[in-house]
Amino acid sequence: MQKTKSKTFSSFKKLINQKTLIIGLAAFLSAFLMFFASFLQADSGFKHWIKEFKKTALAHNISPSTFDMAFKTVKAIDPEVLEKAAYQPEFIDHPWNYFDNRVHDIAILEGQHQAQKWKNWLLQIEKRFGVDHNILLAIWSIESNYGKILAHKGVMRDTIRSLATLAYADQKRSKYAQTQLIAAMKILQRGEITRAQLTGSWAGAMGHTQFIPSSYLTYAIDMDGDGRCDIWTSVPDALATAANLLHMNGWQPNLLWGVEIKLPQGKDLPEDWYSFKEWTRLGIKQANGQPLPSSSEQAILKYPDGPKGPIFLVTKNFFVLKRYNNADRYALAVALLANRISGHPKLVQDWQRPFPPLTFHERKELQSRLKALGYYKGEVDGKIGKVSRKALKAFQLRHGLEADGYPSPAVLSVLRKQ
């Protein structure tokens, strides 16, 4: 009797397990079919959008063959592009970290090396466009790390697919992306670059100097004379294109972008444009104690880190730099890096910081140690951006440190003990 009960229970249990398995499989299959249907619907919607966008492209003088060639390999949107487009900064990037990431010893030394390597071309470009070649080297550094980023598959993307993704799925950037898509196809139609070589950032910035397609069409220069404006593989073309942008937007040859200054004690200063001579009469000197240039060129005060950080008088050329990227920080980073490449010393007044700065090599060491411990998945490049700071914050939380995500000597010391 006991054996019969046991056998009955075993059969019942087996039946329950089979039913559970069947129900589980059914649920999984249902979820998979829903996902697959959703995917097909999205894919179908994107294909329909491409078909409709072709009409727009043809109306902008893109040939059918160019359009078909451009979209031949574009079968689906790029989800990583949408992820980057939707990113909301988790951290505030303080001035000291922003400038430490861009104006550092490695960038300076590499800029000086590239200045020698491309000396003849740089002299020709400077003579033709009147733009200081050190400014061009600084732009090259900040935009693509002297071209090194172009070989980084994790950063470089198919420009047509990226822009098509934004045009189709990002309402905020759709108009921008459609304009840039048309421009990108015009670049292909002109034979400036092959379809496979048309790569850029997730937002469509391309080449050594990271031009968006519409800006390329406006400013691109064939400096090396090979018949193509190739900012992807020709350094002379890329640097000349950057110089042309600055030149066409009013860069004045032989005009300083600005100078670091020291404010006179207890004196309110105007927030208007005055000549260097007038600023001198108001009691302002350079931060190193030297007098200001004795010229009638106009300049205006800039406080990028408040009254306790470094302070500058900037000229119209500073604002021309903002035509490349409309941010004071960007223009100042280019200007300061250009100064250092040309041999100028560090700023007299450092940025306001909560702790002493790490060297660039120490920042790389910090990333490397975080990576070895499994916190960091990015490149060991010494640049403490959002990925590095997220990893730092996780490490700090795990070890009871203040979780600010910043690369301090204290956190590096703790890392070295792991």
CSV table of C-alpha atoms in Angstrom, one decimal:
chain,number,residue,atom,x,y,z
A,1,MET,CA,0.0,0.0,0.0
A,2,GLN,CA,2.9,2.4,0.9
A,3,LYS,CA,4.6,1.6,-2.4
A,4,THR,CA,1.4,2.4,-4.3
A,5,LYS,CA,1.0,5.7,-2.6
A,6,SER,CA,4.7,6.5,-3.2
A,7,LYS,CA,4.3,5.6,-6.8
A,8,THR,CA,1.2,7.7,-7.2
A,9,PHE,CA,2.9,10.7,-5.6
A,10,SER,CA,5.9,10.3,-7.8
A,11,SER,CA,3.7,10.2,-10.9
A,12,PHE,CA,1.7,13.2,-9.7
A,13,LYS,CA,5.0,15.1,-9.0
A,14,LYS,CA,6.3,14.2,-12.4
A,15,LEU,CA,3.1,15.5,-14.0
A,16,ILE,CA,3.3,18.7,-12.0
A,17,ASN,CA,6.9,19.2,-13.1
A,18,GLN,CA,6.0,18.6,-16.8
A,19,LYS,CA,3.1,21.0,-16.5
A,20,THR,CA,5.4,23.6,-14.9
A,21,LEU,CA,7.9,23.1,-17.7
A,22,ILE,CA,5.2,23.4,-20.4
A,23,ILE,CA,3.8,26.6,-18.8
A,24,GLY,CA,7.4,28.0,-18.4
A,25,LEU,CA,8.2,27.2,-22.1
A,26,ALA,CA,4.8,28.7,-23.2
A,27,ALA,CA,5.5,31.9,-21.2
A,28,PHE,CA,9.0,32.1,-22.7
A,29,LEU,CA,7.8,31.5,-26.2
A,30,SER,CA,5.0,34.1,-25.7
A,31,ALA,CA,7.5,36.7,-24.5
A,32,PHE,CA,9.9,35.8,-27.3
A,33,LEU,CA,7.2,36.1,-29.9
A,34,MET,CA,6.1,39.5,-28.5
A,35,PHE,CA,9.7,40.7,-28.6
A,36,PHE,CA,10.2,39.4,-32.1
A,37,ALA,CA,7.0,40.9,-33.3
A,38,SER,CA,8.0,44.2,-31.7
A,39,PHE,CA,11.4,43.9,-33.3
A,40,LEU,CA,9.9,43.2,-36.7
A,41,GLN,CA,7.5,46.1,-36.3
A,42,ALA,CA,10.3,48.5,-35.4
A,43,ASP,CA,12.5,47.1,-38.2
A,44,SER,CA,9.5,47.4,-40.6
A,45,GLY,CA,9.0,51.0,-39.5
A,46,PHE,CA,12.6,51.9,-40.0
A,47,LYS,CA,12.6,50.3,-43.5
A,48,HIS,CA,9.4,52.3,-44.3
A,49,TRP,CA,11.2,55.5,-43.1
A,50,ILE,CA,14.1,54.8,-45.3
A,51,LYS,CA,11.8,54.4,-48.3
A,52,GLU,CA,10.1,57.7,-47.5
A,53,PHE,CA,13.3,59.5,-46.8
A,54,LYS,CA,14.6,58.6,-50.2
A,55,LYS,CA,12.0,61.0,-51.7
A,56,THR,CA,13.5,63.8,-49.5
A,57,ALA,CA,17.0,62.9,-50.6
A,58,LEU,CA,16.1,62.9,-54.3
A,59,ALA,CA,14.5,66.3,-53.9
A,60,HIS,CA,17.9,67.5,-52.6
A,61,ASN,CA,19.7,66.3,-55.7
A,62,ILE,CA,20.9,63.0,-54.3
A,63,SER,CA,20.9,60.5,-57.1
A,64,PRO,CA,19.0,57.2,-56.7
A,65,SER,CA,22.3,55.3,-57.1
A,66,THR,CA,24.0,57.3,-54.4
A,67,PHE,CA,21.1,56.8,-52.0
A,68,ASP,CA,20.9,53.1,-52.6
A,69,MET,CA,24.7,52.8,-52.1
A,70,ALA,CA,24.6,54.8,-48.9
A,71,PHE,CA,21.7,52.7,-47.4
A,72,LYS,CA,22.7,49.3,-48.8
A,73,THR,CA,24.1,48.0,-45.6
A,74,VAL,CA,21.8,49.9,-43.2
A,75,LYS,CA,19.3,47.3,-42.2
A,76,ALA,CA,18.4,48.4,-38.6
A,77,ILE,CA,18.9,51.3,-36.3
A,78,ASP,CA,22.0,51.4,-34.1
A,79,PRO,CA,20.8,51.1,-30.4
A,80,GLU,CA,24.1,52.3,-29.0
A,81,VAL,CA,23.6,55.6,-30.8
A,82,LEU,CA,20.2,56.1,-29.1
A,83,GLU,CA,21.8,55.1,-25.8
A,84,LYS,CA,24.4,57.8,-26.2
A,85,ALA,CA,21.9,60.4,-27.3
A,86,ALA,CA,19.7,59.7,-24.3
A,87,TYR,CA,22.6,59.9,-21.8
A,88,GLN,CA,22.0,62.4,-19.0
A,89,PRO,CA,25.2,63.4,-17.2
A,90,GLU,CA,25.4,61.9,-13.7
A,91,PHE,CA,28.2,64.0,-12.6
A,92,ILE,CA,29.1,67.7,-12.8
A,93,ASP,CA,32.4,68.1,-14.5
A,94,HIS,CA,34.2,70.8,-12.5
A,95,PRO,CA,36.7,73.0,-14.4
A,96,TRP,CA,39.8,71.4,-12.9
A,97,ASN,CA,38.7,67.9,-14.2
A,98,TYR,CA,37.6,69.3,-17.6
A,99,PHE,CA,40.9,71.0,-18.2
A,100,ASP,CA,43.0,68.2,-16.6
A,101,ASN,CA,41.4,65.8,-19.2
A,102,ARG,CA,42.5,68.0,-22.1
A,103,VAL,CA,45.5,70.0,-21.2
A,104,HIS,CA,48.1,67.6,-19.8
A,105,ASP,CA,51.7,66.5,-20.4
A,106,ILE,CA,51.0,63.7,-22.8
A,107,ALA,CA,48.9,65.9,-25.1
A,108,ILE,CA,51.5,68.7,-24.9
A,109,LEU,CA,54.4,66.4,-25.8
A,110,GLU,CA,52.5,64.6,-28.5
A,111,GLY,CA,51.5,68.0,-30.0
A,112,GLN,CA,55.2,69.1,-30.0
A,113,HIS,CA,56.1,65.8,-31.8
A,114,GLN,CA,53.3,66.3,-34.4
A,115,ALA,CA,54.5,69.9,-34.9
A,116,GLN,CA,57.9,68.6,-36.0
A,117,LYS,CA,56.4,65.7,-38.0
A,118,TRP,CA,54.1,68.0,-40.0
A,119,LYS,CA,56.2,71.1,-39.8
A,120,ASN,CA,56.2,71.9,-43.6
A,121,TRP,CA,52.5,71.4,-44.0
A,122,LEU,CA,51.7,73.4,-40.9
A,123,LEU,CA,53.8,76.3,-42.1
A,124,GLN,CA,51.9,76.2,-45.5
A,125,ILE,CA,48.5,76.1,-43.7
A,126,GLU,CA,49.4,78.9,-41.4
A,127,LYS,CA,50.7,81.0,-44.3
A,128,ARG,CA,47.5,80.4,-46.3
A,129,PHE,CA,44.9,80.9,-43.6
A,130,GLY,CA,46.7,83.0,-41.0
A,131,VAL,CA,45.8,80.6,-38.2
A,132,ASP,CA,48.4,79.8,-35.6
A,133,HIS,CA,49.5,76.2,-36.2
A,134,ASN,CA,49.5,75.5,-32.4
A,135,ILE,CA,45.8,76.2,-32.3
A,136,LEU,CA,45.3,73.6,-35.1
A,137,LEU,CA,47.4,71.0,-33.2
A,138,ALA,CA,45.3,71.7,-30.0
A,139,ILE,CA,42.0,71.2,-31.9
A,140,TRP,CA,43.4,68.0,-33.4
A,141,SER,CA,44.3,66.7,-29.9
A,142,ILE,CA,41.0,67.5,-28.3
A,143,GLU,CA,38.9,66.3,-31.2
A,144,SER,CA,40.5,63.0,-32.0
A,145,ASN,CA,43.7,62.6,-29.9
A,146,TYR,CA,45.8,63.4,-32.9
A,147,GLY,CA,43.8,60.9,-35.0
A,148,LYS,CA,44.2,57.9,-32.7
A,149,ILE,CA,40.4,57.8,-32.0
A,150,LEU,CA,39.8,57.0,-35.7
A,151,ALA,CA,41.1,53.5,-35.2
A,152,HIS,CA,38.9,52.9,-32.2
A,153,LYS,CA,36.0,50.7,-33.3
A,154,GLY,CA,34.2,51.3,-30.0
A,155,VAL,CA,33.9,55.0,-30.8
A,156,MET,CA,33.8,55.2,-34.6
A,157,ARG,CA,30.5,54.3,-36.2
A,158,ASP,CA,28.9,54.1,-39.6
A,159,THR,CA,27.9,57.7,-40.2
A,160,ILE,CA,24.9,57.0,-42.4
A,161,ARG,CA,23.5,54.4,-40.0
A,162,SER,CA,24.1,56.7,-37.0
A,163,LEU,CA,22.4,59.7,-38.6
A,164,ALA,CA,19.6,57.5,-39.9
A,165,THR,CA,19.0,56.2,-36.4
A,166,LEU,CA,18.8,59.7,-35.0
A,167,ALA,CA,16.6,60.9,-37.9
A,168,TYR,CA,14.2,58.1,-37.4
A,169,ALA,CA,14.1,57.5,-33.6
A,170,ASP,CA,15.3,60.7,-31.9
A,171,GLN,CA,12.6,63.3,-32.1
A,172,LYS,CA,14.9,66.0,-30.6
A,173,ARG,CA,17.6,65.5,-33.2
A,174,SER,CA,15.6,64.3,-36.1
A,175,LYS,CA,15.8,67.5,-38.1
A,176,TYR,CA,19.5,67.9,-37.5
A,177,ALA,CA,20.2,64.3,-38.5
A,178,GLN,CA,18.2,64.5,-41.7
A,179,THR,CA,20.1,67.6,-42.7
A,180,GLN,CA,23.4,65.9,-42.0
A,181,LEU,CA,22.3,62.7,-43.8
A,182,ILE,CA,21.7,64.7,-47.0
A,183,ALA,CA,25.1,66.4,-46.5
A,184,ALA,CA,26.8,63.0,-45.9
A,185,MET,CA,25.3,61.6,-49.1
A,186,LYS,CA,26.6,64.7,-51.0
A,187,ILE,CA,30.1,63.9,-49.8
A,188,LEU,CA,29.7,60.3,-51.2
A,189,GLN,CA,28.2,61.6,-54.4
A,190,ARG,CA,31.2,63.9,-54.9
A,191,GLY,CA,33.5,61.0,-54.5
A,192,GLU,CA,35.4,62.4,-51.6
A,193,ILE,CA,35.4,59.2,-49.6
A,194,THR,CA,34.3,55.6,-50.1
A,195,ARG,CA,31.2,54.3,-48.4
A,196,ALA,CA,33.2,52.0,-46.1
A,197,GLN,CA,35.4,54.9,-45.0
A,198,LEU,CA,32.5,57.2,-44.1
A,199,THR,CA,32.7,56.8,-40.3
A,200,GLY,CA,32.4,59.2,-37.4
A,201,SER,CA,31.1,59.7,-33.9
A,202,TRP,CA,27.6,58.7,-32.8
A,203,ALA,CA,26.4,62.2,-33.7
A,204,GLY,CA,28.0,62.2,-37.1
A,205,ALA,CA,31.3,64.2,-36.5
A,206,MET,CA,33.9,62.9,-38.9
A,207,GLY,CA,37.7,62.7,-39.4
A,208,HIS,CA,40.8,63.9,-37.6
A,209,THR,CA,39.1,67.2,-36.8
A,210,GLN,CA,35.6,65.9,-36.3
A,211,PHE,CA,33.5,67.9,-38.7
A,212,ILE,CA,29.8,67.2,-39.1
A,213,PRO,CA,28.8,66.7,-42.8
A,214,SER,CA,27.3,70.1,-43.4
A,215,SER,CA,30.4,71.9,-42.0
A,216,TYR,CA,32.5,69.6,-44.1
A,217,LEU,CA,30.7,70.8,-47.3
A,218,THR,CA,31.2,74.4,-46.2
A,219,TYR,CA,34.9,74.3,-45.1
A,220,ALA,CA,36.6,71.2,-46.5
A,221,ILE,CA,40.0,71.8,-48.1
A,222,ASP,CA,42.1,69.6,-50.4
A,223,MET,CA,45.5,70.8,-49.0
A,224,ASP,CA,47.6,67.9,-50.3
A,225,GLY,CA,46.3,68.3,-53.9
A,226,ASP,CA,45.2,64.8,-54.5
A,227,GLY,CA,41.8,65.9,-55.8
A,228,ARG,CA,39.8,64.9,-52.6
A,229,CYS,CA,39.0,66.7,-49.4
A,230,ASP,CA,40.0,63.8,-47.2
A,231,ILE,CA,39.7,64.7,-43.5
A,232,TRP,CA,39.7,61.0,-42.6
A,233,THR,CA,43.2,59.9,-43.8
A,234,SER,CA,44.9,63.1,-44.8
A,235,VAL,CA,46.3,65.2,-41.9
A,236,PRO,CA,47.1,68.2,-44.1
A,237,ASP,CA,43.5,68.2,-45.4
A,238,ALA,CA,42.0,67.9,-41.9
A,239,LEU,CA,44.1,70.6,-40.4
A,240,ALA,CA,43.6,72.9,-43.4
A,241,THR,CA,39.8,72.4,-43.1
A,242,ALA,CA,39.9,73.4,-39.4
A,243,ALA,CA,42.0,76.4,-40.3
A,244,ASN,CA,39.6,77.4,-43.0
A,245,LEU,CA,36.6,77.2,-40.6
A,246,LEU,CA,38.4,79.6,-38.2
A,247,HIS,CA,39.6,81.9,-41.1
A,248,MET,CA,36.1,82.1,-42.6
A,249,ASN,CA,34.6,83.0,-39.2
A,250,GLY,CA,36.9,85.9,-38.6
A,251,TRP,CA,40.2,84.7,-37.2
A,252,GLN,CA,42.6,87.6,-37.1
A,253,PRO,CA,46.3,86.6,-37.8
A,254,ASN,CA,48.8,87.7,-35.2
A,255,LEU,CA,46.1,88.5,-32.6
A,256,LEU,CA,46.5,86.8,-29.2
A,257,TRP,CA,43.4,84.7,-28.2
A,258,GLY,CA,43.9,86.2,-24.7
A,259,VAL,CA,46.1,86.3,-21.6
A,260,GLU,CA,45.9,85.1,-18.0
A,261,ILE,CA,45.7,88.2,-15.8
A,262,LYS,CA,45.9,89.3,-12.1
A,263,LEU,CA,43.2,91.5,-10.8
A,264,PRO,CA,44.0,94.6,-8.8
A,265,GLN,CA,43.0,94.4,-5.1
A,266,GLY,CA,39.6,95.8,-4.1
A,267,LYS,CA,38.7,97.2,-7.4
A,268,ASP,CA,35.4,96.6,-9.3
A,269,LEU,CA,36.1,96.1,-13.0
A,270,PRO,CA,33.7,96.5,-15.9
A,271,GLU,CA,32.3,93.6,-17.9
A,272,ASP,CA,32.7,95.4,-21.2
A,273,TRP,CA,35.2,95.4,-24.1
A,274,TYR,CA,38.2,97.6,-23.6
A,275,SER,CA,41.6,97.8,-25.4
A,276,PHE,CA,44.6,96.3,-23.7
A,277,LYS,CA,45.9,99.8,-23.1
A,278,GLU,CA,42.7,100.8,-21.3
A,279,TRP,CA,42.8,97.6,-19.2
A,280,THR,CA,46.4,98.5,-18.3
A,281,ARG,CA,45.2,102.0,-17.1
A,282,LEU,CA,42.6,100.1,-14.9
A,283,GLY,CA,45.5,98.4,-13.1
A,284,ILE,CA,45.5,95.0,-14.7
A,285,LYS,CA,48.7,93.1,-15.4
A,286,GLN,CA,49.4,89.6,-16.7
A,287,ALA,CA,49.3,86.9,-14.0
A,288,ASN,CA,53.1,86.6,-14.2
A,289,GLY,CA,53.5,90.3,-13.4
A,290,GLN,CA,54.4,91.4,-16.9
A,291,PRO,CA,52.5,94.3,-18.5
A,292,LEU,CA,49.6,93.6,-20.9
A,293,PRO,CA,50.3,93.9,-24.6
A,294,SER,CA,50.5,97.6,-25.6
A,295,SER,CA,47.9,97.4,-28.3
A,296,SER,CA,44.6,98.9,-29.1
A,297,GLU,CA,43.0,95.4,-29.6
A,298,GLN,CA,39.8,94.9,-27.6
A,299,ALA,CA,39.5,92.3,-24.9
A,300,ILE,CA,36.9,91.2,-22.2
A,301,LEU,CA,37.2,89.5,-18.9
A,302,LYS,CA,36.5,85.8,-18.4
A,303,TYR,CA,36.2,84.0,-15.1
A,304,PRO,CA,35.9,80.3,-16.0
A,305,ASP,CA,36.4,79.1,-12.4
A,306,GLY,CA,35.1,82.1,-10.5
A,307,PRO,CA,37.1,85.0,-9.0
A,308,LYS,CA,39.4,82.5,-7.1
A,309,GLY,CA,40.4,80.5,-10.2
A,310,PRO,CA,42.5,81.7,-13.2
A,311,ILE,CA,41.1,84.8,-14.8
A,312,PHE,CA,41.6,85.8,-18.4
A,313,LEU,CA,41.3,88.8,-20.8
A,314,VAL,CA,40.1,87.3,-24.1
A,315,THR,CA,40.0,88.8,-27.6
A,316,LYS,CA,37.8,88.3,-30.6
A,317,ASN,CA,39.8,85.2,-31.6
A,318,PHE,CA,38.7,83.4,-28.5
A,319,PHE,CA,35.1,83.8,-29.7
A,320,VAL,CA,36.1,82.6,-33.2
A,321,LEU,CA,37.2,79.4,-31.5
A,322,LYS,CA,33.7,79.0,-30.1
A,323,ARG,CA,32.5,78.6,-33.7
A,324,TYR,CA,34.1,75.2,-33.6
A,325,ASN,CA,32.3,74.3,-30.4
A,326,ASN,CA,30.1,76.9,-28.7
A,327,ALA,CA,31.4,76.5,-25.2
A,328,ASP,CA,33.8,78.8,-23.3
A,329,ARG,CA,35.5,75.7,-21.7
A,330,TYR,CA,36.2,74.2,-25.1
A,331,ALA,CA,37.6,77.4,-26.6
A,332,LEU,CA,39.8,77.9,-23.5
A,333,ALA,CA,41.0,74.3,-23.5
A,334,VAL,CA,42.1,74.7,-27.1
A,335,ALA,CA,43.8,78.0,-26.4
A,336,LEU,CA,45.6,76.8,-23.2
A,337,LEU,CA,46.8,73.6,-24.9
A,338,ALA,CA,48.0,75.6,-27.9
A,339,ASN,CA,50.0,77.8,-25.5
A,340,ARG,CA,51.6,74.8,-23.8
A,341,ILE,CA,52.5,73.1,-27.1
A,342,SER,CA,54.2,76.3,-28.2
A,343,GLY,CA,56.3,76.3,-25.1
A,344,HIS,CA,54.4,78.6,-22.7
A,345,PRO,CA,54.5,77.7,-19.0
A,346,LYS,CA,51.6,76.5,-16.9
A,347,LEU,CA,48.9,78.8,-15.6
A,348,VAL,CA,50.1,81.0,-12.7
A,349,GLN,CA,46.8,80.5,-10.8
A,350,ASP,CA,45.7,76.8,-10.7
A,351,TRP,CA,42.0,75.7,-10.9
A,352,GLN,CA,40.2,75.5,-7.6
A,353,ARG,CA,40.5,71.8,-6.6
A,354,PRO,CA,39.5,69.8,-3.5
A,355,PHE,CA,42.8,68.0,-3.5
A,356,PRO,CA,46.3,68.1,-5.3
A,357,PRO,CA,46.1,66.9,-8.9
A,358,LEU,CA,47.2,63.5,-10.1
A,359,THR,CA,49.7,63.4,-13.0
A,360,PHE,CA,48.4,62.0,-16.3
A,361,HIS,CA,50.3,58.8,-15.7
A,362,GLU,CA,48.8,58.5,-12.2
A,363,ARG,CA,45.3,58.9,-13.8
A,364,LYS,CA,46.1,56.1,-16.1
A,365,GLU,CA,47.4,54.0,-13.2
A,366,LEU,CA,44.1,54.6,-11.4
A,367,GLN,CA,42.1,53.4,-14.4
A,368,SER,CA,44.3,50.4,-14.8
A,369,ARG,CA,43.9,49.4,-11.2
A,370,LEU,CA,40.1,49.9,-11.3
A,371,LYS,CA,40.0,47.7,-14.5
A,372,ALA,CA,42.1,44.9,-12.8
A,373,LEU,CA,39.6,44.9,-9.9
A,374,GLY,CA,36.6,44.7,-12.3
A,375,TYR,CA,35.2,48.1,-11.7
A,376,TYR,CA,36.2,49.8,-15.0
A,377,LYS,CA,35.4,48.6,-18.5
A,378,GLY,CA,36.7,51.5,-20.6
A,379,GLU,CA,40.0,52.6,-22.2
A,380,VAL,CA,43.0,53.2,-20.0
A,381,ASP,CA,43.6,56.7,-21.5
A,382,GLY,CA,44.0,59.0,-18.4
A,383,LYS,CA,40.8,60.8,-19.2
A,384,ILE,CA,38.5,60.7,-16.2
A,385,GLY,CA,35.1,60.9,-17.9
A,386,LYS,CA,31.7,59.5,-17.0
A,387,VAL,CA,32.7,55.8,-17.2
A,388,SER,CA,35.8,56.3,-15.1
A,389,ARG,CA,33.9,58.3,-12.5
A,390,LYS,CA,31.1,55.7,-12.3
A,391,ALA,CA,33.8,53.0,-11.7
A,392,LEU,CA,35.5,55.2,-9.1
A,393,LYS,CA,32.2,55.9,-7.3
A,394,ALA,CA,31.5,52.2,-7.1
A,395,PHE,CA,34.9,51.5,-5.7
A,396,GLN,CA,34.6,54.4,-3.2
A,397,LEU,CA,31.2,53.1,-2.0
A,398,ARG,CA,32.6,49.6,-1.6
A,399,HIS,CA,35.5,50.9,0.6
A,400,GLY,CA,33.7,53.4,2.7
A,401,LEU,CA,35.2,56.5,1.0
A,402,GLU,CA,33.4,59.7,0.0
A,403,ALA,CA,31.7,58.6,-3.3
A,404,ASP,CA,32.3,61.7,-5.4
A,405,GLY,CA,33.8,59.8,-8.4
A,406,TYR,CA,36.9,62.0,-8.5
A,407,PRO,CA,40.5,60.9,-9.0
A,408,SER,CA,42.2,62.0,-5.8
A,409,PRO,CA,45.6,60.9,-4.3
A,410,ALA,CA,43.7,59.4,-1.4
A,411,VAL,CA,41.6,57.0,-3.6
A,412,LEU,CA,44.7,56.1,-5.7
A,413,SER,CA,46.5,55.3,-2.4
A,414,VAL,CA,43.7,52.9,-1.4
A,415,LEU,CA,43.7,51.3,-4.9
A,416,ARG,CA,47.4,50.6,-4.6
A,417,LYS,CA,46.8,48.6,-1.4
A,418,GLN,CA,44.3,46.3,-3.0
